[in-house]
PDB file of C-alpha atoms in Angstrom:
ATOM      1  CA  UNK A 228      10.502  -3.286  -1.441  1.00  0.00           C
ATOM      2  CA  UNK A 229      12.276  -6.515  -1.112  1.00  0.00           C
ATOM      3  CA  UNK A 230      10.679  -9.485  -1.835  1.00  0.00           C
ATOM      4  CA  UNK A 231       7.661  -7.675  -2.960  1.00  0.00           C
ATOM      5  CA  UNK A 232       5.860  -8.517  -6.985  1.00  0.00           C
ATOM      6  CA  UNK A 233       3.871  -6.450  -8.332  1.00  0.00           C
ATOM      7  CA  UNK A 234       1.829  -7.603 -11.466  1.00  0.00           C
ATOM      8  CA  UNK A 235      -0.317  -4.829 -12.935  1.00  0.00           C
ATOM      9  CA  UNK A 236      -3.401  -6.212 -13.823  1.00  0.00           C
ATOM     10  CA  UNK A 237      -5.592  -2.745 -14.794  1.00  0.00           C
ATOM     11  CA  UNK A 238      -3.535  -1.177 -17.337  1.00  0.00           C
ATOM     12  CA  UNK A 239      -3.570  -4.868 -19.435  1.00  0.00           C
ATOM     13  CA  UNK A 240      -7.471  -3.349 -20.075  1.00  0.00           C
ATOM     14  CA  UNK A 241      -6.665   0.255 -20.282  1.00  0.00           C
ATOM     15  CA  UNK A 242      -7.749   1.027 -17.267  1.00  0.00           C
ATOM     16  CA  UNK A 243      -7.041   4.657 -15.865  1.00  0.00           C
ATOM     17  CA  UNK A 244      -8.887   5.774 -13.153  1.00  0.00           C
ATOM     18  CA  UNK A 245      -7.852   3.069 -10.826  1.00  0.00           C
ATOM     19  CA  UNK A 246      -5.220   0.619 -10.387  1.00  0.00           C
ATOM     20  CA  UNK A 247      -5.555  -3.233  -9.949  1.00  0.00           C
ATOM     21  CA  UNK A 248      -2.407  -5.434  -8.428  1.00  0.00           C
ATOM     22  CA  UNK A 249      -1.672  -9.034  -7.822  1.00  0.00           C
ATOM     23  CA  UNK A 250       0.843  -8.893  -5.357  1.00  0.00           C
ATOM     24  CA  UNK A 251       3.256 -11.564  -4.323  1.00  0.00           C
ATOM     25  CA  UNK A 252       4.974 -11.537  -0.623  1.00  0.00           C
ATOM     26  CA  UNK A 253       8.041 -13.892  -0.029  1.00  0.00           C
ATOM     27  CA  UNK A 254       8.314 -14.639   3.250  1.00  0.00           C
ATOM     28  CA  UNK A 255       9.499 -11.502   5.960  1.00  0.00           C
ATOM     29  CA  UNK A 256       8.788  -8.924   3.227  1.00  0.00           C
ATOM     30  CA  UNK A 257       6.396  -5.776   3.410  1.00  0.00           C
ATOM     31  CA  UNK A 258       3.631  -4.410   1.006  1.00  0.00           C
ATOM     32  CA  UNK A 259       5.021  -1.300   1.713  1.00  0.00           C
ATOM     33  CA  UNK A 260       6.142   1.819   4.246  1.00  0.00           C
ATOM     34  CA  UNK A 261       3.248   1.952   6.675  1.00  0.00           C
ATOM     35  CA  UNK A 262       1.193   4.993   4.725  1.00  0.00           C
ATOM     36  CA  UNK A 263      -2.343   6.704   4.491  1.00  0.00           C
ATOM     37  CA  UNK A 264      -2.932   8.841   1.739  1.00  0.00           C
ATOM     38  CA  UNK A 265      -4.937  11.909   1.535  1.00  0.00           C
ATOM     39  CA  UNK A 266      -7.130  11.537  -1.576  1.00  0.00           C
ATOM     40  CA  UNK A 267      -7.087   7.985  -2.544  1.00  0.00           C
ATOM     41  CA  UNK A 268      -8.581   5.147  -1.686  1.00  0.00           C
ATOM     42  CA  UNK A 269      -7.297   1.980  -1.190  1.00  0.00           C
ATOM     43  CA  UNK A 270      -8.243  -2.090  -0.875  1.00  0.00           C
ATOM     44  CA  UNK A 271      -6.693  -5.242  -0.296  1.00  0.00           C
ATOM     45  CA  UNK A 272      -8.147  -8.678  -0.706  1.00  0.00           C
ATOM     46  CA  UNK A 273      -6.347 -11.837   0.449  1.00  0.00           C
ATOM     47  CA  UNK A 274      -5.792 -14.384  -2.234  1.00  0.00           C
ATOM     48  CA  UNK A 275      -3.502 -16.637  -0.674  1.00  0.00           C
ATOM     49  CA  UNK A 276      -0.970 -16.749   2.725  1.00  0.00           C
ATOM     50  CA  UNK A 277      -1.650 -15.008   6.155  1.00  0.00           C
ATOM     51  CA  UNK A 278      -0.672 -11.599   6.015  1.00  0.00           C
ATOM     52  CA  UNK A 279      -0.518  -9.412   9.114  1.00  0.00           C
ATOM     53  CA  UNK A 280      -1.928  -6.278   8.637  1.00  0.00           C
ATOM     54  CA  UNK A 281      -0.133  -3.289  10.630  1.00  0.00           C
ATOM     55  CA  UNK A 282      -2.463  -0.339  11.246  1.00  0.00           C
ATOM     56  CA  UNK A 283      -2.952   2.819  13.462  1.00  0.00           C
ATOM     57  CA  UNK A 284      -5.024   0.656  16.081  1.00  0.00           C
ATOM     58  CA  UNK A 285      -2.189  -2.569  15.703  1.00  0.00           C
ATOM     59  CA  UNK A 286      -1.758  -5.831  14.327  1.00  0.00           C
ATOM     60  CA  UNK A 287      -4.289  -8.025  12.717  1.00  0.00           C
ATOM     61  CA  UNK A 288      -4.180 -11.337  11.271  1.00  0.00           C
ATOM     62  CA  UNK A 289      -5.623 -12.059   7.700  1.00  0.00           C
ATOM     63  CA  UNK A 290      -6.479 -15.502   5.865  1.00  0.00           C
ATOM     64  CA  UNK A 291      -7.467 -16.130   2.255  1.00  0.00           C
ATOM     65  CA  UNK A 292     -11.063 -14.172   1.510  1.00  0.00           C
ATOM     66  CA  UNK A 293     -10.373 -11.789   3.872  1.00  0.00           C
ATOM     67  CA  UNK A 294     -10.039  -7.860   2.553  1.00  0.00           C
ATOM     68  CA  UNK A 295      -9.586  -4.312   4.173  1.00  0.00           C
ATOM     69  CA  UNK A 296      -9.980  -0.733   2.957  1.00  0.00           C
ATOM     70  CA  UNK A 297      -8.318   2.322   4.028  1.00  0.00           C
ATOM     71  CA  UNK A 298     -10.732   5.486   3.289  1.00  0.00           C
ATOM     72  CA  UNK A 299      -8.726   8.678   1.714  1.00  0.00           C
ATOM     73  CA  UNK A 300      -7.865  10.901   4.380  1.00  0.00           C
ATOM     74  CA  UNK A 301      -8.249   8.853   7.122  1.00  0.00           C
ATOM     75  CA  UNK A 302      -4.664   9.150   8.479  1.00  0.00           C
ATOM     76  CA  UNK A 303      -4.738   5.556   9.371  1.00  0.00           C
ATOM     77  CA  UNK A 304      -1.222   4.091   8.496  1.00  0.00           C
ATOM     78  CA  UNK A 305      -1.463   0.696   6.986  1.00  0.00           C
ATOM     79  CA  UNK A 306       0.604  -2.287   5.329  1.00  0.00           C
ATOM     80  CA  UNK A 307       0.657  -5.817   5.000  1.00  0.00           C
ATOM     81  CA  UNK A 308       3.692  -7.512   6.541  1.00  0.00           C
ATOM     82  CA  UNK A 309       4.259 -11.636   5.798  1.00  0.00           C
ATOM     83  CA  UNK A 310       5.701 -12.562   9.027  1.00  0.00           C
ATOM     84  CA  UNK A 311       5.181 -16.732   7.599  1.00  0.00           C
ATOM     85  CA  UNK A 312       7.520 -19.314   6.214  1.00  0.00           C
ATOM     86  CA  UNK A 313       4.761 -18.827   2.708  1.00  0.00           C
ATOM     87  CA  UNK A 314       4.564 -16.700   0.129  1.00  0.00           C
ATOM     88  CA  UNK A 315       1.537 -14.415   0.167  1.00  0.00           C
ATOM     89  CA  UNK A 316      -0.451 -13.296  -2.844  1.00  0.00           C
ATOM     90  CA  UNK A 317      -3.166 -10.492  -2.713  1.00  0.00           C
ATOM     91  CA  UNK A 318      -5.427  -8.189  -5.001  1.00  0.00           C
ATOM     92  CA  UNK A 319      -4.481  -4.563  -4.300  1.00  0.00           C
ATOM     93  CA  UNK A 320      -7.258  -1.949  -5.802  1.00  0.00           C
ATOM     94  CA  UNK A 321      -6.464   2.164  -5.796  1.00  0.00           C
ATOM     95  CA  UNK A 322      -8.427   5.298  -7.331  1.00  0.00           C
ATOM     96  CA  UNK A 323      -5.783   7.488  -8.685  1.00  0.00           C
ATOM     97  CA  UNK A 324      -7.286  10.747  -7.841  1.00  0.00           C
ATOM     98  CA  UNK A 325      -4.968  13.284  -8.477  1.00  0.00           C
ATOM     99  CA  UNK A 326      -3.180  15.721  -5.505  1.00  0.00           C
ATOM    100  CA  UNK A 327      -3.195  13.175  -3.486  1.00  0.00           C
ATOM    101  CA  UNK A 328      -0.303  13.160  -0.838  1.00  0.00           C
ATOM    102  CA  UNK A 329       1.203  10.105   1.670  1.00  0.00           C
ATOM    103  CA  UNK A 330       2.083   9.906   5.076  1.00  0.00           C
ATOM    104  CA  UNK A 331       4.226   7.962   6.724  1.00  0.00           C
ATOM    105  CA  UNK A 332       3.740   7.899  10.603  1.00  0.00           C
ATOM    106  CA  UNK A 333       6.711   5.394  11.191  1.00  0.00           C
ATOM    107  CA  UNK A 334       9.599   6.896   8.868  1.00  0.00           C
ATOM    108  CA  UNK A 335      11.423  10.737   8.389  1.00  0.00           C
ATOM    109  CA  UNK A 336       8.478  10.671   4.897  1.00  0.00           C
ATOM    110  CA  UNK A 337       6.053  12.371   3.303  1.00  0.00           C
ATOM    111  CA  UNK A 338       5.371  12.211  -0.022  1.00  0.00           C
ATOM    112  CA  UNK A 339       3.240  14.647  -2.669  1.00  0.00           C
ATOM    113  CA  UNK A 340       1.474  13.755  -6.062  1.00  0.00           C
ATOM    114  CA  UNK A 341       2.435  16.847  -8.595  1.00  0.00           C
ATOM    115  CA  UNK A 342       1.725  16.190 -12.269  1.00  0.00           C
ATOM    116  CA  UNK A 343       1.105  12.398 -11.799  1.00  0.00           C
ATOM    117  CA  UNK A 344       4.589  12.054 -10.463  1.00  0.00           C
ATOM    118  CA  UNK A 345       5.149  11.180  -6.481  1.00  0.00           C
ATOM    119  CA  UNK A 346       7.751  14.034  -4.951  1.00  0.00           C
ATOM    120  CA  UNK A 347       9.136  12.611  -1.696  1.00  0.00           C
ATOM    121  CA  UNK A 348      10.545  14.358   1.010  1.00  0.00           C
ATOM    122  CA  UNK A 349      11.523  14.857   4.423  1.00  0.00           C
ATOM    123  CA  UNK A 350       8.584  15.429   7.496  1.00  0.00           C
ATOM    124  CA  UNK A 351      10.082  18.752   7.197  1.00  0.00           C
ATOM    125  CA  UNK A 352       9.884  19.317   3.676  1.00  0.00           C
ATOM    126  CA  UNK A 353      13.694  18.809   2.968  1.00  0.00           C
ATOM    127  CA  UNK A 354      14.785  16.975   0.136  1.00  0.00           C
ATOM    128  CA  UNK A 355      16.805  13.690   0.336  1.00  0.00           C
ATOM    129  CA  UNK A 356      20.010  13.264  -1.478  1.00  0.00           C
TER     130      UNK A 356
END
């Protein structure tokens, strides 16, 4: 994603069975495709900035000490968008349960975890390319 900077944080501790980020936002980029996933949690916690977060039930403003979680399976599409002249800087924590698959309510996506590796593909299962 453009203007999006990840810094992997767990692995530096050989961490494996979930992931730690510090994210950076530039201003007008996205966290990511609005997603849920099926078997994996996931949480956010506001550092710096004022995110907006974009979910199933809309739009909600976030400020520095706020966080949100997004329960596996819960089918709620999420993402953080920075719609600010600021950068925005967050802590993004995942499990990394295996099988776990992604859905994306907003794009022609879906994505599947096989062997650790993502396998992404049409709504309809086609493959791109």
């Amino acid at each position: 994603m453009a203007g999006r900077q990840k810094r992997p944080l767990g692995e530096l501790f050989g961490l494996n069975n979930f992931g730690v980020n510090l994210t950076h936002l530039a201003p007008g980029a996205v966290s990511a495709l609005r997603h849920a996933h099926s078997r994996q949690d996931e949480f956010v916690y506001i550092l710096q900035g004022h995110p907006t977060l974009h979910t199933d039930e809309g739009r909600t403003p976030l400020a520095p000490g706020d966080c949100a979680g997004f329960a596996a399976g819960s089918g709620n599409g999420h993402r953080l968008v920075n719609e600010t002249a600021q950068e925005v800087v967050y802590l993004e924590v995942g499990d990394r349960t295996a099988g776990d698959a992604a859905s994306y309510p907003d794009d022609d996506l879906q994505a599947v975890q096989i062997d650790g590796q993502w396998r992404f593909t049409r709504k309809d299962g086609t493959p791109y390319g």
